[in-house]
Amino acid sequence: MRHVSFLIVLLSASAVFAAPRVNSGGGGWVCRKIDNGEVLWVKAADLTKVEFVLPGKLVEKEGSEWDLLAEQRAYIKRVLPKLDALLEKHPLNIRSRLRPVPDALNYLPDAELRYKPPVSSCPAGVVSYVQLADANLDGEVIYSSRVWGLPQFSNFQKAAILLHEEIYYALRQELGDESSYRTRQIIGLLYSGMNEDPLRGGIDEVFKAKPRSRPGIFGFDNGPALFNVRLNCAAVVNNQNVYPWLPVIPGETTQMTVDGYLLRLSTSLIDGSPLSMEVSDEKTGFTSVLDGSDIVSVFNSVRRTTITLKRDNEQSLKFSCESSSPLDRDPL
């Protein structure tokens, strides 16, 4: 087997990384037309599994977001005494703590997303993640008026976001949750249409589970959510011959034979975002993995990345990749 070495070179950066913010917030999904960015629908992320994985279970009700929130809180008081006691102990009068802002909100790295709406749910465009609310540790919640004012964002979906903020605030205060993973589970169960006994059992299991300390993987500074990014790559042999690669989509695997290399390129996901990118030479069995902060760079802030595989001093192969997102120039 020939010796193979691996080198990663970051050629250019389009933005300076910002540290993850300590705030937390509710997020959602938006379906937008690619050509003009027109919004077709907005959904709360917590309801994604119920709406798209369990079709027919989610039934949206009419009314103001405040009436719908009050209805849900009354249901919790009647059916879920443990959750009600937690909310009573750490109350968040969200109506008095809400503050609109005119601009798009930064993506927050506490997302913990498990389900993304399928492509078929947005046949005329692209589904992307959008930050719908941002709460600081003291309970003040800001929201983007440009999103909340959209007629495509229903009051039913807004009420789910408001309840998310109340529950997440209580979990942070009482149990020290550092990500919204358990909050998303609770909201999903509440809106699932389950009968009371299995609902109580399901939420009890969520409380017993160990809270997550690792946030979901996200870009910062209003960069595109990583699962919306596509990589356009090319294989370059001996710095001369260029072989275009198929677009690299997170979670999918592509392979190609190039000058004696049988190359396989794949990405693995966690909570909907790329966790690692793997380049393998099937002939030699050599595998190189890009992960950690480097994968965030490749899929978000760094627009060009070169991955170099070398078999000997006379022959080499490089991957040259550029990242892009259909909506990264126009955050909602």
PDB file of N, CA, C and O in Angstrom, residues 152-221:
ATOM      1  N   GLN A 152     -47.887  34.462   6.608  1.00  0.00           N
ATOM      2  CA  GLN A 152     -47.604  33.028   6.472  1.00  0.00           C
ATOM      3  C   GLN A 152     -47.170  32.396   7.796  1.00  0.00           C
ATOM      4  O   GLN A 152     -46.991  31.183   7.881  1.00  0.00           O
ATOM      5  N   PHE A 153     -46.951  33.234   8.834  1.00  0.00           N
ATOM      6  CA  PHE A 153     -46.558  32.749  10.156  1.00  0.00           C
ATOM      7  C   PHE A 153     -47.800  32.802  11.044  1.00  0.00           C
ATOM      8  O   PHE A 153     -48.186  33.848  11.535  1.00  0.00           O
ATOM      9  N   SER A 154     -48.420  31.660  11.263  1.00  0.00           N
ATOM     10  CA  SER A 154     -49.715  31.627  11.934  1.00  0.00           C
ATOM     11  C   SER A 154     -49.586  31.880  13.434  1.00  0.00           C
ATOM     12  O   SER A 154     -48.536  31.640  14.044  1.00  0.00           O
ATOM     13  N   ASN A 155     -50.677  32.330  14.039  1.00  0.00           N
ATOM     14  CA  ASN A 155     -50.697  32.552  15.484  1.00  0.00           C
ATOM     15  C   ASN A 155     -50.509  31.244  16.249  1.00  0.00           C
ATOM     16  O   ASN A 155     -49.962  31.228  17.354  1.00  0.00           O
ATOM     17  N   PHE A 156     -50.956  30.152  15.677  1.00  0.00           N
ATOM     18  CA  PHE A 156     -50.772  28.841  16.304  1.00  0.00           C
ATOM     19  C   PHE A 156     -49.284  28.519  16.420  1.00  0.00           C
ATOM     20  O   PHE A 156     -48.827  28.048  17.471  1.00  0.00           O
ATOM     21  N   GLN A 157     -48.535  28.776  15.355  1.00  0.00           N
ATOM     22  CA  GLN A 157     -47.091  28.538  15.379  1.00  0.00           C
ATOM     23  C   GLN A 157     -46.396  29.503  16.337  1.00  0.00           C
ATOM     24  O   GLN A 157     -45.458  29.130  17.053  1.00  0.00           O
ATOM     25  N   LYS A 158     -46.851  30.753  16.369  1.00  0.00           N
ATOM     26  CA  LYS A 158     -46.268  31.735  17.287  1.00  0.00           C
ATOM     27  C   LYS A 158     -46.471  31.311  18.734  1.00  0.00           C
ATOM     28  O   LYS A 158     -45.567  31.449  19.573  1.00  0.00           O
ATOM     29  N   ALA A 159     -47.661  30.807  19.050  1.00  0.00           N
ATOM     30  CA  ALA A 159     -47.945  30.377  20.416  1.00  0.00           C
ATOM     31  C   ALA A 159     -46.999  29.264  20.850  1.00  0.00           C
ATOM     32  O   ALA A 159     -46.577  29.214  22.016  1.00  0.00           O
ATOM     33  N   ALA A 160     -46.650  28.376  19.923  1.00  0.00           N
ATOM     34  CA  ALA A 160     -45.706  27.304  20.244  1.00  0.00           C
ATOM     35  C   ALA A 160     -44.331  27.874  20.573  1.00  0.00           C
ATOM     36  O   ALA A 160     -43.640  27.379  21.474  1.00  0.00           O
ATOM     37  N   ILE A 161     -43.919  28.911  19.850  1.00  0.00           N
ATOM     38  CA  ILE A 161     -42.642  29.563  20.127  1.00  0.00           C
ATOM     39  C   ILE A 161     -42.675  30.232  21.504  1.00  0.00           C
ATOM     40  O   ILE A 161     -41.709  30.141  22.288  1.00  0.00           O
ATOM     41  N   LEU A 162     -43.763  30.901  21.840  1.00  0.00           N
ATOM     42  CA  LEU A 162     -43.873  31.578  23.130  1.00  0.00           C
ATOM     43  C   LEU A 162     -43.842  30.568  24.279  1.00  0.00           C
ATOM     44  O   LEU A 162     -43.193  30.796  25.307  1.00  0.00           O
ATOM     45  N   LEU A 163     -44.537  29.452  24.106  1.00  0.00           N
ATOM     46  CA  LEU A 163     -44.512  28.412  25.132  1.00  0.00           C
ATOM     47  C   LEU A 163     -43.111  27.812  25.249  1.00  0.00           C
ATOM     48  O   LEU A 163     -42.652  27.480  26.356  1.00  0.00           O
ATOM     49  N   HIS A 164     -42.437  27.650  24.122  1.00  0.00           N
ATOM     50  CA  HIS A 164     -41.041  27.187  24.125  1.00  0.00           C
ATOM     51  C   HIS A 164     -40.197  28.069  25.036  1.00  0.00           C
ATOM     52  O   HIS A 164     -39.419  27.571  25.861  1.00  0.00           O
ATOM     53  N   GLU A 165     -40.348  29.385  24.910  1.00  0.00           N
ATOM     54  CA  GLU A 165     -39.545  30.300  25.711  1.00  0.00           C
ATOM     55  C   GLU A 165     -39.860  30.153  27.204  1.00  0.00           C
ATOM     56  O   GLU A 165     -38.950  30.186  28.046  1.00  0.00           O
ATOM     57  N   GLU A 166     -41.126  29.992  27.551  1.00  0.00           N
ATOM     58  CA  GLU A 166     -41.503  29.847  28.952  1.00  0.00           C
ATOM     59  C   GLU A 166     -40.923  28.559  29.549  1.00  0.00           C
ATOM     60  O   GLU A 166     -40.389  28.558  30.665  1.00  0.00           O
ATOM     61  N   ILE A 167     -41.037  27.462  28.813  1.00  0.00           N
ATOM     62  CA  ILE A 167     -40.552  26.179  29.324  1.00  0.00           C
ATOM     63  C   ILE A 167     -39.030  26.165  29.390  1.00  0.00           C
ATOM     64  O   ILE A 167     -38.430  25.703  30.371  1.00  0.00           O
ATOM     65  N   TYR A 168     -38.378  26.678  28.343  1.00  0.00           N
ATOM     66  CA  TYR A 168     -36.916  26.676  28.319  1.00  0.00           C
ATOM     67  C   TYR A 168     -36.360  27.535  29.462  1.00  0.00           C
ATOM     68  O   TYR A 168     -35.371  27.179  30.115  1.00  0.00           O
ATOM     69  N   TYR A 169     -36.995  28.668  29.730  1.00  0.00           N
ATOM     70  CA  TYR A 169     -36.573  29.522  30.830  1.00  0.00           C
ATOM     71  C   TYR A 169     -36.646  28.761  32.155  1.00  0.00           C
ATOM     72  O   TYR A 169     -35.708  28.795  32.972  1.00  0.00           O
ATOM     73  N   ALA A 170     -37.755  28.046  32.378  1.00  0.00           N
ATOM     74  CA  ALA A 170     -37.916  27.295  33.619  1.00  0.00           C
ATOM     75  C   ALA A 170     -36.897  26.162  33.726  1.00  0.00           C
ATOM     76  O   ALA A 170     -36.336  25.907  34.805  1.00  0.00           O
ATOM     77  N   LEU A 171     -36.620  25.478  32.632  1.00  0.00           N
ATOM     78  CA  LEU A 171     -35.633  24.390  32.653  1.00  0.00           C
ATOM     79  C   LEU A 171     -34.229  24.918  32.916  1.00  0.00           C
ATOM     80  O   LEU A 171     -33.436  24.276  33.624  1.00  0.00           O
ATOM     81  N   ARG A 172     -33.911  26.073  32.349  1.00  0.00           N
ATOM     82  CA  ARG A 172     -32.587  26.655  32.618  1.00  0.00           C
ATOM     83  C   ARG A 172     -32.455  27.034  34.086  1.00  0.00           C
ATOM     84  O   ARG A 172     -31.431  26.795  34.718  1.00  0.00           O
ATOM     85  N   GLN A 173     -33.518  27.647  34.645  1.00  0.00           N
ATOM     86  CA  GLN A 173     -33.457  28.095  36.029  1.00  0.00           C
ATOM     87  C   GLN A 173     -33.416  26.921  37.011  1.00  0.00           C
ATOM     88  O   GLN A 173     -32.671  26.943  37.988  1.00  0.00           O
ATOM     89  N   GLU A 174     -34.215  25.905  36.764  1.00  0.00           N
ATOM     90  CA  GLU A 174     -34.357  24.804  37.719  1.00  0.00           C
ATOM     91  C   GLU A 174     -33.337  23.696  37.522  1.00  0.00           C
ATOM     92  O   GLU A 174     -32.773  23.169  38.488  1.00  0.00           O
ATOM     93  N   LEU A 175     -33.092  23.322  36.258  1.00  0.00           N
ATOM     94  CA  LEU A 175     -32.290  22.133  35.968  1.00  0.00           C
ATOM     95  C   LEU A 175     -30.996  22.435  35.223  1.00  0.00           C
ATOM     96  O   LEU A 175     -30.225  21.514  34.943  1.00  0.00           O
ATOM     97  N   GLY A 176     -30.760  23.696  34.887  1.00  0.00           N
ATOM     98  CA  GLY A 176     -29.493  24.069  34.254  1.00  0.00           C
ATOM     99  C   GLY A 176     -29.353  23.655  32.808  1.00  0.00           C
ATOM    100  O   GLY A 176     -28.225  23.513  32.321  1.00  0.00           O
ATOM    101  N   ASP A 177     -30.459  23.463  32.103  1.00  0.00           N
ATOM    102  CA  ASP A 177     -30.357  23.082  30.689  1.00  0.00           C
ATOM    103  C   ASP A 177     -29.570  24.132  29.912  1.00  0.00           C
ATOM    104  O   ASP A 177     -29.807  25.333  30.059  1.00  0.00           O
ATOM    105  N   GLU A 178     -28.651  23.657  29.076  1.00  0.00           N
ATOM    106  CA  GLU A 178     -27.828  24.546  28.267  1.00  0.00           C
ATOM    107  C   GLU A 178     -28.166  24.463  26.786  1.00  0.00           C
ATOM    108  O   GLU A 178     -27.572  25.162  25.965  1.00  0.00           O
ATOM    109  N   SER A 179     -29.056  23.582  26.437  1.00  0.00           N
ATOM    110  CA  SER A 179     -29.544  23.521  25.066  1.00  0.00           C
ATOM    111  C   SER A 179     -31.055  23.306  25.127  1.00  0.00           C
ATOM    112  O   SER A 179     -31.605  22.916  26.159  1.00  0.00           O
ATOM    113  N   SER A 180     -31.712  23.554  24.014  1.00  0.00           N
ATOM    114  CA  SER A 180     -33.169  23.465  23.983  1.00  0.00           C
ATOM    115  C   SER A 180     -33.674  22.074  23.634  1.00  0.00           C
ATOM    116  O   SER A 180     -34.843  21.897  23.306  1.00  0.00           O
ATOM    117  N   TYR A 181     -32.808  21.071  23.735  1.00  0.00           N
ATOM    118  CA  TYR A 181     -33.171  19.727  23.308  1.00  0.00           C
ATOM    119  C   TYR A 181     -34.395  19.208  24.067  1.00  0.00           C
ATOM    120  O   TYR A 181     -35.365  18.730  23.472  1.00  0.00           O
ATOM    121  N   ARG A 182     -34.378  19.305  25.400  1.00  0.00           N
ATOM    122  CA  ARG A 182     -35.515  18.784  26.172  1.00  0.00           C
ATOM    123  C   ARG A 182     -36.759  19.651  25.979  1.00  0.00           C
ATOM    124  O   ARG A 182     -37.881  19.139  25.983  1.00  0.00           O
ATOM    125  N   THR A 183     -36.555  20.956  25.816  1.00  0.00           N
ATOM    126  CA  THR A 183     -37.705  21.825  25.561  1.00  0.00           C
ATOM    127  C   THR A 183     -38.399  21.428  24.274  1.00  0.00           C
ATOM    128  O   THR A 183     -39.634  21.360  24.207  1.00  0.00           O
ATOM    129  N   ARG A 184     -37.632  21.156  23.215  1.00  0.00           N
ATOM    130  CA  ARG A 184     -38.229  20.752  21.940  1.00  0.00           C
ATOM    131  C   ARG A 184     -38.999  19.443  22.093  1.00  0.00           C
ATOM    132  O   ARG A 184     -40.065  19.263  21.505  1.00  0.00           O
ATOM    133  N   GLN A 185     -38.466  18.519  22.887  1.00  0.00           N
ATOM    134  CA  GLN A 185     -39.178  17.267  23.105  1.00  0.00           C
ATOM    135  C   GLN A 185     -40.514  17.503  23.809  1.00  0.00           C
ATOM    136  O   GLN A 185     -41.538  16.916  23.430  1.00  0.00           O
ATOM    137  N   ILE A 186     -40.503  18.352  24.832  1.00  0.00           N
ATOM    138  CA  ILE A 186     -41.731  18.619  25.586  1.00  0.00           C
ATOM    139  C   ILE A 186     -42.774  19.283  24.700  1.00  0.00           C
ATOM    140  O   ILE A 186     -43.951  18.896  24.701  1.00  0.00           O
ATOM    141  N   ILE A 187     -42.373  20.291  23.946  1.00  0.00           N
ATOM    142  CA  ILE A 187     -43.316  20.977  23.053  1.00  0.00           C
ATOM    143  C   ILE A 187     -43.882  19.997  22.031  1.00  0.00           C
ATOM    144  O   ILE A 187     -45.096  19.978  21.759  1.00  0.00           O
ATOM    145  N   GLY A 188     -43.038  19.171  21.465  1.00  0.00           N
ATOM    146  CA  GLY A 188     -43.504  18.189  20.490  1.00  0.00           C
ATOM    147  C   GLY A 188     -44.546  17.259  21.082  1.00  0.00           C
ATOM    148  O   GLY A 188     -45.555  16.946  20.444  1.00  0.00           O
ATOM    149  N   LEU A 189     -44.315  16.809  22.319  1.00  0.00           N
ATOM    150  CA  LEU A 189     -45.279  15.934  22.979  1.00  0.00           C
ATOM    151  C   LEU A 189     -46.591  16.673  23.256  1.00  0.00           C
ATOM    152  O   LEU A 189     -47.678  16.121  23.062  1.00  0.00           O
ATOM    153  N   LEU A 190     -46.496  17.925  23.707  1.00  0.00           N
ATOM    154  CA  LEU A 190     -47.693  18.684  24.026  1.00  0.00           C
ATOM    155  C   LEU A 190     -48.607  18.873  22.823  1.00  0.00           C
ATOM    156  O   LEU A 190     -49.835  18.895  22.950  1.00  0.00           O
ATOM    157  N   TYR A 191     -48.015  19.015  21.651  1.00  0.00           N
ATOM    158  CA  TYR A 191     -48.792  19.276  20.441  1.00  0.00           C
ATOM    159  C   TYR A 191     -49.032  18.005  19.617  1.00  0.00           C
ATOM    160  O   TYR A 191     -49.481  18.088  18.483  1.00  0.00           O
ATOM    161  N   SER A 192     -48.715  16.852  20.182  1.00  0.00           N
ATOM    162  CA  SER A 192     -48.779  15.613  19.408  1.00  0.00           C
ATOM    163  C   SER A 192     -50.161  14.990  19.340  1.00  0.00           C
ATOM    164  O   SER A 192     -50.378  14.056  18.572  1.00  0.00           O
ATOM    165  N   GLY A 193     -51.103  15.474  20.177  1.00  0.00           N
ATOM    166  CA  GLY A 193     -52.424  14.872  20.203  1.00  0.00           C
ATOM    167  C   GLY A 193     -52.492  13.577  20.988  1.00  0.00           C
ATOM    168  O   GLY A 193     -53.481  12.833  20.892  1.00  0.00           O
ATOM    169  N   MET A 194     -51.464  13.284  21.797  1.00  0.00           N
ATOM    170  CA  MET A 194     -51.454  12.058  22.601  1.00  0.00           C
ATOM    171  C   MET A 194     -52.515  12.122  23.692  1.00  0.00           C
ATOM    172  O   MET A 194     -52.876  13.203  24.166  1.00  0.00           O
ATOM    173  N   ASN A 195     -52.987  10.954  24.110  1.00  0.00           N
ATOM    174  CA  ASN A 195     -53.872  10.876  25.258  1.00  0.00           C
ATOM    175  C   ASN A 195     -53.122  11.266  26.529  1.00  0.00           C
ATOM    176  O   ASN A 195     -51.890  11.243  26.577  1.00  0.00           O
ATOM    177  N   GLU A 196     -53.868  11.593  27.583  1.00  0.00           N
ATOM    178  CA  GLU A 196     -53.261  12.188  28.764  1.00  0.00           C
ATOM    179  C   GLU A 196     -52.254  11.277  29.454  1.00  0.00           C
ATOM    180  O   GLU A 196     -51.163  11.720  29.846  1.00  0.00           O
ATOM    181  N   ASP A 197     -52.578  10.006  29.631  1.00  0.00           N
ATOM    182  CA  ASP A 197     -51.669   9.101  30.353  1.00  0.00           C
ATOM    183  C   ASP A 197     -50.332   8.919  29.628  1.00  0.00           C
ATOM    184  O   ASP A 197     -49.269   9.082  30.241  1.00  0.00           O
ATOM    185  N   PRO A 198     -50.338   8.557  28.334  1.00  0.00           N
ATOM    186  CA  PRO A 198     -49.043   8.442  27.649  1.00  0.00           C
ATOM    187  C   PRO A 198     -48.309   9.774  27.549  1.00  0.00           C
ATOM    188  O   PRO A 198     -47.078   9.803  27.536  1.00  0.00           O
ATOM    189  N   LEU A 199     -49.046  10.875  27.491  1.00  0.00           N
ATOM    190  CA  LEU A 199     -48.403  12.187  27.458  1.00  0.00           C
ATOM    191  C   LEU A 199     -47.646  12.440  28.753  1.00  0.00           C
ATOM    192  O   LEU A 199     -46.486  12.880  28.729  1.00  0.00           O
ATOM    193  N   ARG A 200     -48.293  12.174  29.895  1.00  0.00           N
ATOM    194  CA  ARG A 200     -47.615  12.352  31.176  1.00  0.00           C
ATOM    195  C   ARG A 200     -46.376  11.466  31.262  1.00  0.00           C
ATOM    196  O   ARG A 200     -45.320  11.890  31.730  1.00  0.00           O
ATOM    197  N   GLY A 201     -46.514  10.233  30.805  1.00  0.00           N
ATOM    198  CA  GLY A 201     -45.372   9.323  30.837  1.00  0.00           C
ATOM    199  C   GLY A 201     -44.227   9.804  29.963  1.00  0.00           C
ATOM    200  O   GLY A 201     -43.057   9.732  30.351  1.00  0.00           O
ATOM    201  N   GLY A 202     -44.569  10.309  28.782  1.00  0.00           N
ATOM    202  CA  GLY A 202     -43.531  10.790  27.873  1.00  0.00           C
ATOM    203  C   GLY A 202     -42.783  11.985  28.432  1.00  0.00           C
ATOM    204  O   GLY A 202     -41.547  12.056  28.343  1.00  0.00           O
ATOM    205  N   ILE A 203     -43.507  12.925  29.030  1.00  0.00           N
ATOM    206  CA  ILE A 203     -42.853  14.109  29.580  1.00  0.00           C
ATOM    207  C   ILE A 203     -42.059  13.753  30.838  1.00  0.00           C
ATOM    208  O   ILE A 203     -40.983  14.310  31.094  1.00  0.00           O
ATOM    209  N   ASP A 204     -42.538  12.791  31.632  1.00  0.00           N
ATOM    210  CA  ASP A 204     -41.756  12.317  32.772  1.00  0.00           C
ATOM    211  C   ASP A 204     -40.420  11.748  32.313  1.00  0.00           C
ATOM    212  O   ASP A 204     -39.384  11.967  32.961  1.00  0.00           O
ATOM    213  N   GLU A 205     -40.421  11.017  31.200  1.00  0.00           N
ATOM    214  CA  GLU A 205     -39.175  10.457  30.675  1.00  0.00           C
ATOM    215  C   GLU A 205     -38.226  11.564  30.221  1.00  0.00           C
ATOM    216  O   GLU A 205     -37.011  11.452  30.385  1.00  0.00           O
ATOM    217  N   VAL A 206     -38.771  12.627  29.657  1.00  0.00           N
ATOM    218  CA  VAL A 206     -37.931  13.753  29.248  1.00  0.00           C
ATOM    219  C   VAL A 206     -37.263  14.384  30.465  1.00  0.00           C
ATOM    220  O   VAL A 206     -36.064  14.695  30.447  1.00  0.00           O
ATOM    221  N   PHE A 207     -38.001  14.564  31.543  1.00  0.00           N
ATOM    222  CA  PHE A 207     -37.423  15.141  32.761  1.00  0.00           C
ATOM    223  C   PHE A 207     -36.342  14.241  33.359  1.00  0.00           C
ATOM    224  O   PHE A 207     -35.362  14.733  33.927  1.00  0.00           O
ATOM    225  N   LYS A 208     -36.514  12.932  33.248  1.00  0.00           N
ATOM    226  CA  LYS A 208     -35.533  12.000  33.807  1.00  0.00           C
ATOM    227  C   LYS A 208     -34.247  11.965  32.980  1.00  0.00           C
ATOM    228  O   LYS A 208     -33.183  11.648  33.506  1.00  0.00           O
ATOM    229  N   ALA A 209     -34.354  12.259  31.704  1.00  0.00           N
ATOM    230  CA  ALA A 209     -33.192  12.184  30.819  1.00  0.00           C
ATOM    231  C   ALA A 209     -32.162  13.233  31.209  1.00  0.00           C
ATOM    232  O   ALA A 209     -32.484  14.318  31.688  1.00  0.00           O
ATOM    233  N   LYS A 210     -30.898  12.917  30.982  1.00  0.00           N
ATOM    234  CA  LYS A 210     -29.807  13.839  31.289  1.00  0.00           C
ATOM    235  C   LYS A 210     -29.831  15.004  30.309  1.00  0.00           C
ATOM    236  O   LYS A 210     -29.922  14.815  29.101  1.00  0.00           O
ATOM    237  N   PRO A 211     -29.781  16.252  30.823  1.00  0.00           N
ATOM    238  CA  PRO A 211     -29.781  17.391  29.897  1.00  0.00           C
ATOM    239  C   PRO A 211     -28.520  17.412  29.056  1.00  0.00           C
ATOM    240  O   PRO A 211     -27.455  16.964  29.491  1.00  0.00           O
ATOM    241  N   ARG A 212     -28.653  17.927  27.849  1.00  0.00           N
ATOM    242  CA  ARG A 212     -27.507  18.010  26.956  1.00  0.00           C
ATOM    243  C   ARG A 212     -26.710  19.273  27.229  1.00  0.00           C
ATOM    244  O   ARG A 212     -27.266  20.344  27.413  1.00  0.00           O
ATOM    245  N   SER A 213     -25.393  19.122  27.257  1.00  0.00           N
ATOM    246  CA  SER A 213     -24.533  20.291  27.444  1.00  0.00           C
ATOM    247  C   SER A 213     -23.900  20.732  26.142  1.00  0.00           C
ATOM    248  O   SER A 213     -23.384  21.833  26.033  1.00  0.00           O
ATOM    249  N   ARG A 214     -23.954  19.863  25.124  1.00  0.00           N
ATOM    250  CA  ARG A 214     -23.353  20.213  23.840  1.00  0.00           C
ATOM    251  C   ARG A 214     -24.404  20.823  22.931  1.00  0.00           C
ATOM    252  O   ARG A 214     -25.412  20.187  22.625  1.00  0.00           O
ATOM    253  N   PRO A 215     -24.188  22.046  22.472  1.00  0.00           N
ATOM    254  CA  PRO A 215     -25.178  22.664  21.586  1.00  0.00           C
ATOM    255  C   PRO A 215     -25.116  22.071  20.188  1.00  0.00           C
ATOM    256  O   PRO A 215     -24.144  21.415  19.814  1.00  0.00           O
ATOM    257  N   GLY A 216     -26.151  22.304  19.412  1.00  0.00           N
ATOM    258  CA  GLY A 216     -26.139  21.908  18.016  1.00  0.00           C
ATOM    259  C   GLY A 216     -25.071  22.674  17.250  1.00  0.00           C
ATOM    260  O   GLY A 216     -24.591  23.724  17.682  1.00  0.00           O
ATOM    261  N   ILE A 217     -24.671  22.169  16.121  1.00  0.00           N
ATOM    262  CA  ILE A 217     -23.597  22.786  15.344  1.00  0.00           C
ATOM    263  C   ILE A 217     -24.198  23.819  14.407  1.00  0.00           C
ATOM    264  O   ILE A 217     -25.030  23.512  13.573  1.00  0.00           O
ATOM    265  N   PHE A 218     -23.747  25.055  14.561  1.00  0.00           N
ATOM    266  CA  PHE A 218     -24.306  26.145  13.775  1.00  0.00           C
ATOM    267  C   PHE A 218     -23.237  27.134  13.371  1.00  0.00           C
ATOM    268  O   PHE A 218     -22.211  27.255  14.014  1.00  0.00           O
ATOM    269  N   GLY A 219     -23.507  27.874  12.317  1.00  0.00           N
ATOM    270  CA  GLY A 219     -22.672  29.019  12.000  1.00  0.00           C
ATOM    271  C   GLY A 219     -23.129  30.219  12.802  1.00  0.00           C
ATOM    272  O   GLY A 219     -24.185  30.224  13.410  1.00  0.00           O
ATOM    273  N   PHE A 220     -22.313  31.265  12.805  1.00  0.00           N
ATOM    274  CA  PHE A 220     -22.623  32.445  13.578  1.00  0.00           C
ATOM    275  C   PHE A 220     -22.709  33.662  12.659  1.00  0.00           C
ATOM    276  O   PHE A 220     -22.511  33.570  11.450  1.00  0.00           O
ATOM    277  N   ASP A 221     -22.984  34.825  13.245  1.00  0.00           N
ATOM    278  CA  ASP A 221     -23.019  36.086  12.502  1.00  0.00           C
ATOM    279  C   ASP A 221     -24.005  36.060  11.343  1.00  0.00           C
ATOM    280  O   ASP A 221     -23.702  36.512  10.230  1.00  0.00           O
TER     281      ASP A 221
END
